[in-house]
Amino acid sequence: MSGVRATARIVATPAGLPVLSGEGPLALRRTRAAGPGLRVTVVGAMSAPLGGDRLAVEAEVREGARLTLDAAAATVSLPSRTAVPASYDVRLSVGEHAELCWLPGPVISAYGSDLRARTRVELAATARLVLREEQVLGRHGEPPGTLVSRLTVHRAGRPLFDQELGSGPGVPGGWDGPAVLAGHRATGQLLVVGPEFDVKPARPRLLGESAVLTPLAGPAVVVTALAPDALRLRRVLDEAARDILAEWLPDVPYR
């Protein structure tokens, strides 16, 4: 099977970053944090993912540590000569009284591409998580490629959130219909988890015309949003993040 194999690994502790290792297109840089804790930025070092590529990011935030993990640019899923889909796996682990902000750039599904993206998160009972995901269906003026994305979150060993979304050619019909994307070209979600939601539960509410905040069956909320483009999607999610964090997790940085 052809394609690039690369894994970026990060381990964060209250004392620093004992593990900070990137490969191939996944270069890692320690950058200045907006608040307390550590910050690492994923810097794309080459064009990827292409068909057949197997990319992965693994981050472990140990007890008491605080980490913001973001990206310098969007991830563009590109077409290639092989019919084998590319894969991008993210595996995140957050320990007791630890905190992770996972804020990657959007995934852009270019015409002719085929990507399987999966994010798996394991949280301790007292862990905090701010997770943003964005998907853009096609570059400007082109139809999308195929993109299947799944997010799975467990807290204290129990399922908290499990969602999959597919779009583009080869995905069963209906993904662009009125019940799913309704013709929008950008979609995303913001997941916030913390014990603070046990003390002060959130209520479901609409956020403008194309976003909704939904409390989960656990100390967490998820914001799901649609937009005509990536810029407006980011504005919706950023505004939701500022409001949620100000009310429940005011000491968590989000930049």
PDB file of C-alpha atoms in Angstrom:
ATOM      1  CA  MET A   1       0.000   0.000   0.000  1.00  0.00           C
ATOM      2  CA  SER A   2       1.481   3.376  -1.021  1.00  0.00           C
ATOM      3  CA  GLY A   3       1.389   6.607   0.935  1.00  0.00           C
ATOM      4  CA  VAL A   4       3.115   8.479   3.728  1.00  0.00           C
ATOM      5  CA  ARG A   5       3.076   7.168   7.306  1.00  0.00           C
ATOM      6  CA  ALA A   6       3.632   9.837   9.938  1.00  0.00           C
ATOM      7  CA  THR A   7       2.760  10.318  13.597  1.00  0.00           C
ATOM      8  CA  ALA A   8       3.151  13.386  15.796  1.00  0.00           C
ATOM      9  CA  ARG A   9       3.440  12.693  19.531  1.00  0.00           C
ATOM     10  CA  ILE A  10       3.027  15.114  22.424  1.00  0.00           C
ATOM     11  CA  VAL A  11       3.172  14.486  26.154  1.00  0.00           C
ATOM     12  CA  ALA A  12       2.432  17.437  28.429  1.00  0.00           C
ATOM     13  CA  THR A  13       3.105  17.537  32.187  1.00  0.00           C
ATOM     14  CA  PRO A  14       2.949  20.420  34.687  1.00  0.00           C
ATOM     15  CA  ALA A  15       6.729  20.674  34.292  1.00  0.00           C
ATOM     16  CA  GLY A  16       6.861  20.845  30.506  1.00  0.00           C
ATOM     17  CA  LEU A  17       6.879  18.752  27.333  1.00  0.00           C
ATOM     18  CA  PRO A  18       8.952  15.584  27.814  1.00  0.00           C
ATOM     19  CA  VAL A  19       7.782  14.300  24.435  1.00  0.00           C
ATOM     20  CA  LEU A  20       7.445  16.552  21.365  1.00  0.00           C
ATOM     21  CA  SER A  21       8.051  14.548  18.204  1.00  0.00           C
ATOM     22  CA  GLY A  22       6.815  15.128  14.649  1.00  0.00           C
ATOM     23  CA  GLU A  23       7.284  13.182  11.424  1.00  0.00           C
ATOM     24  CA  GLY A  24       6.939  13.945   7.718  1.00  0.00           C
ATOM     25  CA  PRO A  25       4.131  16.451   7.139  1.00  0.00           C
ATOM     26  CA  LEU A  26       3.409  16.772  10.869  1.00  0.00           C
ATOM     27  CA  ALA A  27       6.004  19.134  12.319  1.00  0.00           C
ATOM     28  CA  LEU A  28       5.516  20.383  15.897  1.00  0.00           C
ATOM     29  CA  ARG A  29       6.549  23.729  17.365  1.00  0.00           C
ATOM     30  CA  ARG A  30       6.244  24.964  20.922  1.00  0.00           C
ATOM     31  CA  THR A  31       4.595  28.386  20.706  1.00  0.00           C
ATOM     32  CA  ARG A  32       3.641  31.118  23.144  1.00  0.00           C
ATOM     33  CA  ALA A  33       0.537  30.308  25.182  1.00  0.00           C
ATOM     34  CA  ALA A  34      -2.276  32.863  25.497  1.00  0.00           C
ATOM     35  CA  GLY A  35      -2.710  32.018  29.188  1.00  0.00           C
ATOM     36  CA  PRO A  36      -1.448  29.538  31.756  1.00  0.00           C
ATOM     37  CA  GLY A  37      -0.167  26.210  30.517  1.00  0.00           C
ATOM     38  CA  LEU A  38       1.632  25.049  27.390  1.00  0.00           C
ATOM     39  CA  ARG A  39       0.930  25.532  23.698  1.00  0.00           C
ATOM     40  CA  VAL A  40       2.024  23.427  20.728  1.00  0.00           C
ATOM     41  CA  THR A  41       1.302  24.184  17.073  1.00  0.00           C
ATOM     42  CA  VAL A  42       1.148  21.602  14.285  1.00  0.00           C
ATOM     43  CA  VAL A  43       2.947  23.008  11.241  1.00  0.00           C
ATOM     44  CA  GLY A  44       2.368  21.287   7.890  1.00  0.00           C
ATOM     45  CA  ALA A  45       5.741  20.491   6.338  1.00  0.00           C
ATOM     46  CA  MET A  46       4.465  19.065   3.013  1.00  0.00           C
ATOM     47  CA  SER A  47       1.249  18.543   1.042  1.00  0.00           C
ATOM     48  CA  ALA A  48      -0.892  15.922   2.787  1.00  0.00           C
ATOM     49  CA  PRO A  49      -3.012  13.949   3.196  1.00  0.00           C
ATOM     50  CA  LEU A  50      -3.061  12.305  -0.226  1.00  0.00           C
ATOM     51  CA  GLY A  51      -4.674   8.986  -1.090  1.00  0.00           C
ATOM     52  CA  GLY A  52      -3.045   6.172   0.872  1.00  0.00           C
ATOM     53  CA  ASP A  53      -1.459   8.456   3.488  1.00  0.00           C
ATOM     54  CA  ARG A  54      -1.751   7.414   7.125  1.00  0.00           C
ATOM     55  CA  LEU A  55      -1.338  10.396   9.430  1.00  0.00           C
ATOM     56  CA  ALA A  56      -1.845  10.499  13.193  1.00  0.00           C
ATOM     57  CA  VAL A  57      -1.578  12.917  16.098  1.00  0.00           C
ATOM     58  CA  GLU A  58      -1.242  11.508  19.629  1.00  0.00           C
ATOM     59  CA  ALA A  59      -1.413  13.817  22.634  1.00  0.00           C
ATOM     60  CA  GLU A  60      -1.316  12.890  26.314  1.00  0.00           C
ATOM     61  CA  VAL A  61      -2.001  15.581  28.898  1.00  0.00           C
ATOM     62  CA  ARG A  62      -0.970  14.163  32.249  1.00  0.00           C
ATOM     63  CA  GLU A  63      -2.430  14.931  35.660  1.00  0.00           C
ATOM     64  CA  GLY A  64      -2.502  18.638  36.437  1.00  0.00           C
ATOM     65  CA  ALA A  65      -1.119  19.758  33.061  1.00  0.00           C
ATOM     66  CA  ARG A  66      -2.708  22.313  30.705  1.00  0.00           C
ATOM     67  CA  LEU A  67      -2.147  22.212  26.941  1.00  0.00           C
ATOM     68  CA  THR A  68      -3.436  24.096  23.920  1.00  0.00           C
ATOM     69  CA  LEU A  69      -2.795  22.164  20.708  1.00  0.00           C
ATOM     70  CA  ASP A  70      -3.554  24.045  17.505  1.00  0.00           C
ATOM     71  CA  ALA A  71      -2.486  24.217  13.855  1.00  0.00           C
ATOM     72  CA  ALA A  72      -0.810  26.863  11.722  1.00  0.00           C
ATOM     73  CA  ALA A  73      -3.076  26.242   8.721  1.00  0.00           C
ATOM     74  CA  ALA A  74      -5.939  24.204   7.335  1.00  0.00           C
ATOM     75  CA  THR A  75      -5.572  20.528   6.453  1.00  0.00           C
ATOM     76  CA  VAL A  76      -6.349  20.076   2.755  1.00  0.00           C
ATOM     77  CA  SER A  77      -7.374  16.583   1.692  1.00  0.00           C
ATOM     78  CA  LEU A  78      -5.995  16.241  -1.845  1.00  0.00           C
ATOM     79  CA  PRO A  79      -6.674  13.843  -4.728  1.00  0.00           C
ATOM     80  CA  SER A  80      -4.088  11.312  -5.838  1.00  0.00           C
ATOM     81  CA  ARG A  81      -3.644   8.512  -8.354  1.00  0.00           C
ATOM     82  CA  THR A  82      -4.426   5.768  -5.861  1.00  0.00           C
ATOM     83  CA  ALA A  83      -7.972   4.710  -5.023  1.00  0.00           C
ATOM     84  CA  VAL A  84      -6.999   4.017  -1.388  1.00  0.00           C
ATOM     85  CA  PRO A  85      -8.490   6.602   1.007  1.00  0.00           C
ATOM     86  CA  ALA A  86      -6.217   8.672   3.199  1.00  0.00           C
ATOM     87  CA  SER A  87      -6.651   8.512   6.960  1.00  0.00           C
ATOM     88  CA  TYR A  88      -6.051  11.067   9.705  1.00  0.00           C
ATOM     89  CA  ASP A  89      -6.338   9.714  13.251  1.00  0.00           C
ATOM     90  CA  VAL A  90      -6.225  11.912  16.343  1.00  0.00           C
ATOM     91  CA  ARG A  91      -5.878  10.233  19.735  1.00  0.00           C
ATOM     92  CA  LEU A  92      -6.153  12.447  22.811  1.00  0.00           C
ATOM     93  CA  SER A  93      -5.831  11.535  26.500  1.00  0.00           C
ATOM     94  CA  VAL A  94      -6.461  13.968  29.368  1.00  0.00           C
ATOM     95  CA  GLY A  95      -5.692  13.026  32.976  1.00  0.00           C
ATOM     96  CA  GLU A  96      -7.156  14.043  36.311  1.00  0.00           C
ATOM     97  CA  HIS A  97      -7.367  17.816  36.852  1.00  0.00           C
ATOM     98  CA  ALA A  98      -5.761  18.286  33.428  1.00  0.00           C
ATOM     99  CA  GLU A  99      -6.969  20.451  30.555  1.00  0.00           C
ATOM    100  CA  LEU A 100      -6.721  20.255  26.767  1.00  0.00           C
ATOM    101  CA  CYS A 101      -7.795  22.722  24.095  1.00  0.00           C
ATOM    102  CA  TRP A 102      -7.681  20.928  20.725  1.00  0.00           C
ATOM    103  CA  LEU A 103      -8.098  23.651  18.092  1.00  0.00           C
ATOM    104  CA  PRO A 104      -6.946  22.386  14.684  1.00  0.00           C
ATOM    105  CA  GLY A 105      -7.534  24.251  11.447  1.00  0.00           C
ATOM    106  CA  PRO A 106     -10.412  23.250   9.182  1.00  0.00           C
ATOM    107  CA  VAL A 107     -10.290  20.131   7.044  1.00  0.00           C
ATOM    108  CA  ILE A 108     -10.868  21.129   3.415  1.00  0.00           C
ATOM    109  CA  SER A 109     -12.182  18.296   1.261  1.00  0.00           C
ATOM    110  CA  ALA A 110     -10.822  19.076  -2.229  1.00  0.00           C
ATOM    111  CA  TYR A 111     -12.560  17.671  -5.300  1.00  0.00           C
ATOM    112  CA  GLY A 112     -11.416  14.110  -6.060  1.00  0.00           C
ATOM    113  CA  SER A 113     -10.001  13.471  -2.589  1.00  0.00           C
ATOM    114  CA  ASP A 114     -11.034  10.719  -0.167  1.00  0.00           C
ATOM    115  CA  LEU A 115     -10.302  11.040   3.559  1.00  0.00           C
ATOM    116  CA  ARG A 116     -11.287   9.102   6.661  1.00  0.00           C
ATOM    117  CA  ALA A 117     -10.758  11.256   9.753  1.00  0.00           C
ATOM    118  CA  ARG A 118     -11.229   9.952  13.278  1.00  0.00           C
ATOM    119  CA  THR A 119     -10.738  11.603  16.663  1.00  0.00           C
ATOM    120  CA  ARG A 120     -10.767   9.519  19.853  1.00  0.00           C
ATOM    121  CA  VAL A 121     -10.655  11.195  23.269  1.00  0.00           C
ATOM    122  CA  GLU A 122     -10.195   9.606  26.687  1.00  0.00           C
ATOM    123  CA  LEU A 123     -10.954  11.900  29.634  1.00  0.00           C
ATOM    124  CA  ALA A 124     -10.460  11.400  33.352  1.00  0.00           C
ATOM    125  CA  ALA A 125     -13.426  12.290  35.567  1.00  0.00           C
ATOM    126  CA  THR A 126     -12.027  15.728  36.474  1.00  0.00           C
ATOM    127  CA  ALA A 127     -10.530  16.549  33.079  1.00  0.00           C
ATOM    128  CA  ARG A 128     -11.502  19.567  30.997  1.00  0.00           C
ATOM    129  CA  LEU A 129     -11.711  19.608  27.211  1.00  0.00           C
ATOM    130  CA  VAL A 130     -12.358  22.263  24.574  1.00  0.00           C
ATOM    131  CA  LEU A 131     -12.461  20.670  21.127  1.00  0.00           C
ATOM    132  CA  ARG A 132     -13.243  22.388  17.830  1.00  0.00           C
ATOM    133  CA  GLU A 133     -13.758  20.645  14.494  1.00  0.00           C
ATOM    134  CA  GLU A 134     -14.442  22.299  11.125  1.00  0.00           C
ATOM    135  CA  GLN A 135     -15.060  20.814   7.690  1.00  0.00           C
ATOM    136  CA  VAL A 136     -15.166  22.707   4.392  1.00  0.00           C
ATOM    137  CA  LEU A 137     -16.708  20.931   1.406  1.00  0.00           C
ATOM    138  CA  GLY A 138     -14.513  21.754  -1.565  1.00  0.00           C
ATOM    139  CA  ARG A 139     -12.210  24.613  -2.394  1.00  0.00           C
ATOM    140  CA  HIS A 140     -13.637  27.768  -3.942  1.00  0.00           C
ATOM    141  CA  GLY A 141     -15.842  27.010  -6.931  1.00  0.00           C
ATOM    142  CA  GLU A 142     -15.467  23.219  -6.854  1.00  0.00           C
ATOM    143  CA  PRO A 143     -17.585  20.317  -5.552  1.00  0.00           C
ATOM    144  CA  PRO A 144     -16.321  18.413  -2.495  1.00  0.00           C
ATOM    145  CA  GLY A 145     -14.327  15.239  -2.270  1.00  0.00           C
ATOM    146  CA  THR A 146     -15.337  12.372  -0.023  1.00  0.00           C
ATOM    147  CA  LEU A 147     -14.919  12.982   3.698  1.00  0.00           C
ATOM    148  CA  VAL A 148     -16.033  10.710   6.533  1.00  0.00           C
ATOM    149  CA  SER A 149     -15.329  12.069  10.007  1.00  0.00           C
ATOM    150  CA  ARG A 150     -16.016  10.477  13.395  1.00  0.00           C
ATOM    151  CA  LEU A 151     -15.568  11.886  16.883  1.00  0.00           C
ATOM    152  CA  THR A 152     -15.680   9.564  19.908  1.00  0.00           C
ATOM    153  CA  VAL A 153     -15.271  10.777  23.498  1.00  0.00           C
ATOM    154  CA  HIS A 154     -15.139   8.680  26.674  1.00  0.00           C
ATOM    155  CA  ARG A 155     -15.119  10.167  30.167  1.00  0.00           C
ATOM    156  CA  ALA A 156     -14.088   8.104  33.199  1.00  0.00           C
ATOM    157  CA  GLY A 157     -14.270   5.017  30.963  1.00  0.00           C
ATOM    158  CA  ARG A 158     -17.853   5.648  29.851  1.00  0.00           C
ATOM    159  CA  PRO A 159     -19.139   6.897  26.477  1.00  0.00           C
ATOM    160  CA  LEU A 160     -19.920  10.615  26.417  1.00  0.00           C
ATOM    161  CA  PHE A 161     -20.178  11.475  22.702  1.00  0.00           C
ATOM    162  CA  ASP A 162     -20.028   9.520  19.443  1.00  0.00           C
ATOM    163  CA  GLN A 163     -20.865  11.138  16.117  1.00  0.00           C
ATOM    164  CA  GLU A 164     -20.053  10.448  12.468  1.00  0.00           C
ATOM    165  CA  LEU A 165     -20.649  12.641   9.423  1.00  0.00           C
ATOM    166  CA  GLY A 166     -20.017  11.725   5.802  1.00  0.00           C
ATOM    167  CA  SER A 167     -20.157  13.943   2.730  1.00  0.00           C
ATOM    168  CA  GLY A 168     -19.264  13.830  -0.931  1.00  0.00           C
ATOM    169  CA  PRO A 169     -19.329  11.166  -3.670  1.00  0.00           C
ATOM    170  CA  GLY A 170     -19.818   7.615  -2.447  1.00  0.00           C
ATOM    171  CA  VAL A 171     -21.554   8.676   0.765  1.00  0.00           C
ATOM    172  CA  PRO A 172     -25.207   7.541   1.002  1.00  0.00           C
ATOM    173  CA  GLY A 173     -27.647  10.165  -0.273  1.00  0.00           C
ATOM    174  CA  GLY A 174     -29.115  12.837   1.950  1.00  0.00           C
ATOM    175  CA  TRP A 175     -25.952  14.361   3.406  1.00  0.00           C
ATOM    176  CA  ASP A 176     -26.519  17.626   1.483  1.00  0.00           C
ATOM    177  CA  GLY A 177     -30.303  17.622   1.948  1.00  0.00           C
ATOM    178  CA  PRO A 178     -32.416  19.814   4.242  1.00  0.00           C
ATOM    179  CA  ALA A 179     -32.100  17.413   7.194  1.00  0.00           C
ATOM    180  CA  VAL A 180     -28.282  17.505   7.253  1.00  0.00           C
ATOM    181  CA  LEU A 181     -26.193  20.224   5.567  1.00  0.00           C
ATOM    182  CA  ALA A 182     -29.035  21.931   3.671  1.00  0.00           C
ATOM    183  CA  GLY A 183     -26.705  23.122   0.950  1.00  0.00           C
ATOM    184  CA  HIS A 184     -24.113  24.711   3.260  1.00  0.00           C
ATOM    185  CA  ARG A 185     -20.445  24.272   2.357  1.00  0.00           C
ATOM    186  CA  ALA A 186     -19.008  24.436   5.884  1.00  0.00           C
ATOM    187  CA  THR A 187     -19.945  22.579   9.043  1.00  0.00           C
ATOM    188  CA  GLY A 188     -18.385  22.296  12.467  1.00  0.00           C
ATOM    189  CA  GLN A 189     -18.807  21.608  16.124  1.00  0.00           C
ATOM    190  CA  LEU A 190     -17.464  22.777  19.437  1.00  0.00           C
ATOM    191  CA  LEU A 191     -17.372  20.331  22.340  1.00  0.00           C
ATOM    192  CA  VAL A 192     -16.732  21.605  25.870  1.00  0.00           C
ATOM    193  CA  VAL A 193     -16.386  19.182  28.796  1.00  0.00           C
ATOM    194  CA  GLY A 194     -15.793  19.998  32.436  1.00  0.00           C
ATOM    195  CA  PRO A 195     -17.040  19.166  35.935  1.00  0.00           C
ATOM    196  CA  GLU A 196     -18.439  22.724  36.093  1.00  0.00           C
ATOM    197  CA  PHE A 197     -21.436  21.566  34.028  1.00  0.00           C
ATOM    198  CA  ASP A 198     -22.405  19.199  36.864  1.00  0.00           C
ATOM    199  CA  VAL A 199     -22.726  22.179  39.190  1.00  0.00           C
ATOM    200  CA  LYS A 200     -24.467  24.457  36.684  1.00  0.00           C
ATOM    201  CA  PRO A 201     -26.137  22.509  33.851  1.00  0.00           C
ATOM    202  CA  ALA A 202     -26.555  24.177  30.474  1.00  0.00           C
ATOM    203  CA  ARG A 203     -29.840  24.585  28.664  1.00  0.00           C
ATOM    204  CA  PRO A 204     -30.359  23.915  24.941  1.00  0.00           C
ATOM    205  CA  ARG A 205     -30.633  27.022  22.812  1.00  0.00           C
ATOM    206  CA  LEU A 206     -30.289  28.343  19.292  1.00  0.00           C
ATOM    207  CA  LEU A 207     -27.221  30.421  18.457  1.00  0.00           C
ATOM    208  CA  GLY A 208     -28.270  32.532  15.508  1.00  0.00           C
ATOM    209  CA  GLU A 209     -29.846  31.010  12.403  1.00  0.00           C
ATOM    210  CA  SER A 210     -27.622  27.973  11.863  1.00  0.00           C
ATOM    211  CA  ALA A 211     -26.126  26.859  15.175  1.00  0.00           C
ATOM    212  CA  VAL A 212     -27.473  25.123  18.250  1.00  0.00           C
ATOM    213  CA  LEU A 213     -26.090  24.419  21.723  1.00  0.00           C
ATOM    214  CA  THR A 214     -27.026  21.004  23.098  1.00  0.00           C
ATOM    215  CA  PRO A 215     -26.264  19.725  26.628  1.00  0.00           C
ATOM    216  CA  LEU A 216     -25.009  16.140  26.722  1.00  0.00           C
ATOM    217  CA  ALA A 217     -25.821  13.353  29.178  1.00  0.00           C
ATOM    218  CA  GLY A 218     -22.729  14.215  31.170  1.00  0.00           C
ATOM    219  CA  PRO A 219     -20.876  17.390  32.163  1.00  0.00           C
ATOM    220  CA  ALA A 220     -20.569  18.717  28.618  1.00  0.00           C
ATOM    221  CA  VAL A 221     -22.169  20.723  25.823  1.00  0.00           C
ATOM    222  CA  VAL A 222     -21.797  20.563  22.059  1.00  0.00           C
ATOM    223  CA  VAL A 223     -22.379  23.369  19.581  1.00  0.00           C
ATOM    224  CA  THR A 224     -23.208  22.275  16.032  1.00  0.00           C
ATOM    225  CA  ALA A 225     -23.034  24.884  13.289  1.00  0.00           C
ATOM    226  CA  LEU A 226     -23.512  25.319   9.545  1.00  0.00           C
ATOM    227  CA  ALA A 227     -22.254  28.174   7.381  1.00  0.00           C
ATOM    228  CA  PRO A 228     -21.785  29.076   3.710  1.00  0.00           C
ATOM    229  CA  ASP A 229     -17.990  29.273   4.104  1.00  0.00           C
ATOM    230  CA  ALA A 230     -15.109  28.652   6.494  1.00  0.00           C
ATOM    231  CA  LEU A 231     -14.760  32.260   7.621  1.00  0.00           C
ATOM    232  CA  ARG A 232     -18.349  32.558   8.808  1.00  0.00           C
ATOM    233  CA  LEU A 233     -18.227  29.111  10.405  1.00  0.00           C
ATOM    234  CA  ARG A 234     -15.194  30.119  12.489  1.00  0.00           C
ATOM    235  CA  ARG A 235     -16.940  33.308  13.606  1.00  0.00           C
ATOM    236  CA  VAL A 236     -19.960  31.337  14.841  1.00  0.00           C
ATOM    237  CA  LEU A 237     -17.838  28.793  16.737  1.00  0.00           C
ATOM    238  CA  ASP A 238     -15.527  31.431  18.212  1.00  0.00           C
ATOM    239  CA  GLU A 239     -18.460  33.460  19.494  1.00  0.00           C
ATOM    240  CA  ALA A 240     -20.022  30.333  21.017  1.00  0.00           C
ATOM    241  CA  ALA A 241     -16.713  29.389  22.650  1.00  0.00           C
ATOM    242  CA  ARG A 242     -16.260  32.804  24.223  1.00  0.00           C
ATOM    243  CA  ASP A 243     -19.794  32.766  25.649  1.00  0.00           C
ATOM    244  CA  ILE A 244     -19.573  29.197  26.999  1.00  0.00           C
ATOM    245  CA  LEU A 245     -16.139  29.614  28.539  1.00  0.00           C
ATOM    246  CA  ALA A 246     -17.036  32.951  30.107  1.00  0.00           C
ATOM    247  CA  GLU A 247     -19.992  31.334  31.867  1.00  0.00           C
ATOM    248  CA  TRP A 248     -18.521  27.956  32.871  1.00  0.00           C
ATOM    249  CA  LEU A 249     -14.716  27.843  32.385  1.00  0.00           C
ATOM    250  CA  PRO A 250     -13.482  31.459  32.531  1.00  0.00           C
ATOM    251  CA  ASP A 251      -9.822  30.542  33.126  1.00  0.00           C
ATOM    252  CA  VAL A 252      -9.538  28.377  29.992  1.00  0.00           C
ATOM    253  CA  PRO A 253      -7.674  30.149  27.137  1.00  0.00           C
ATOM    254  CA  TYR A 254      -9.208  30.050  23.673  1.00  0.00           C
ATOM    255  CA  ARG A 255      -7.155  31.629  20.900  1.00  0.00           C
TER     256      ARG A 255
END
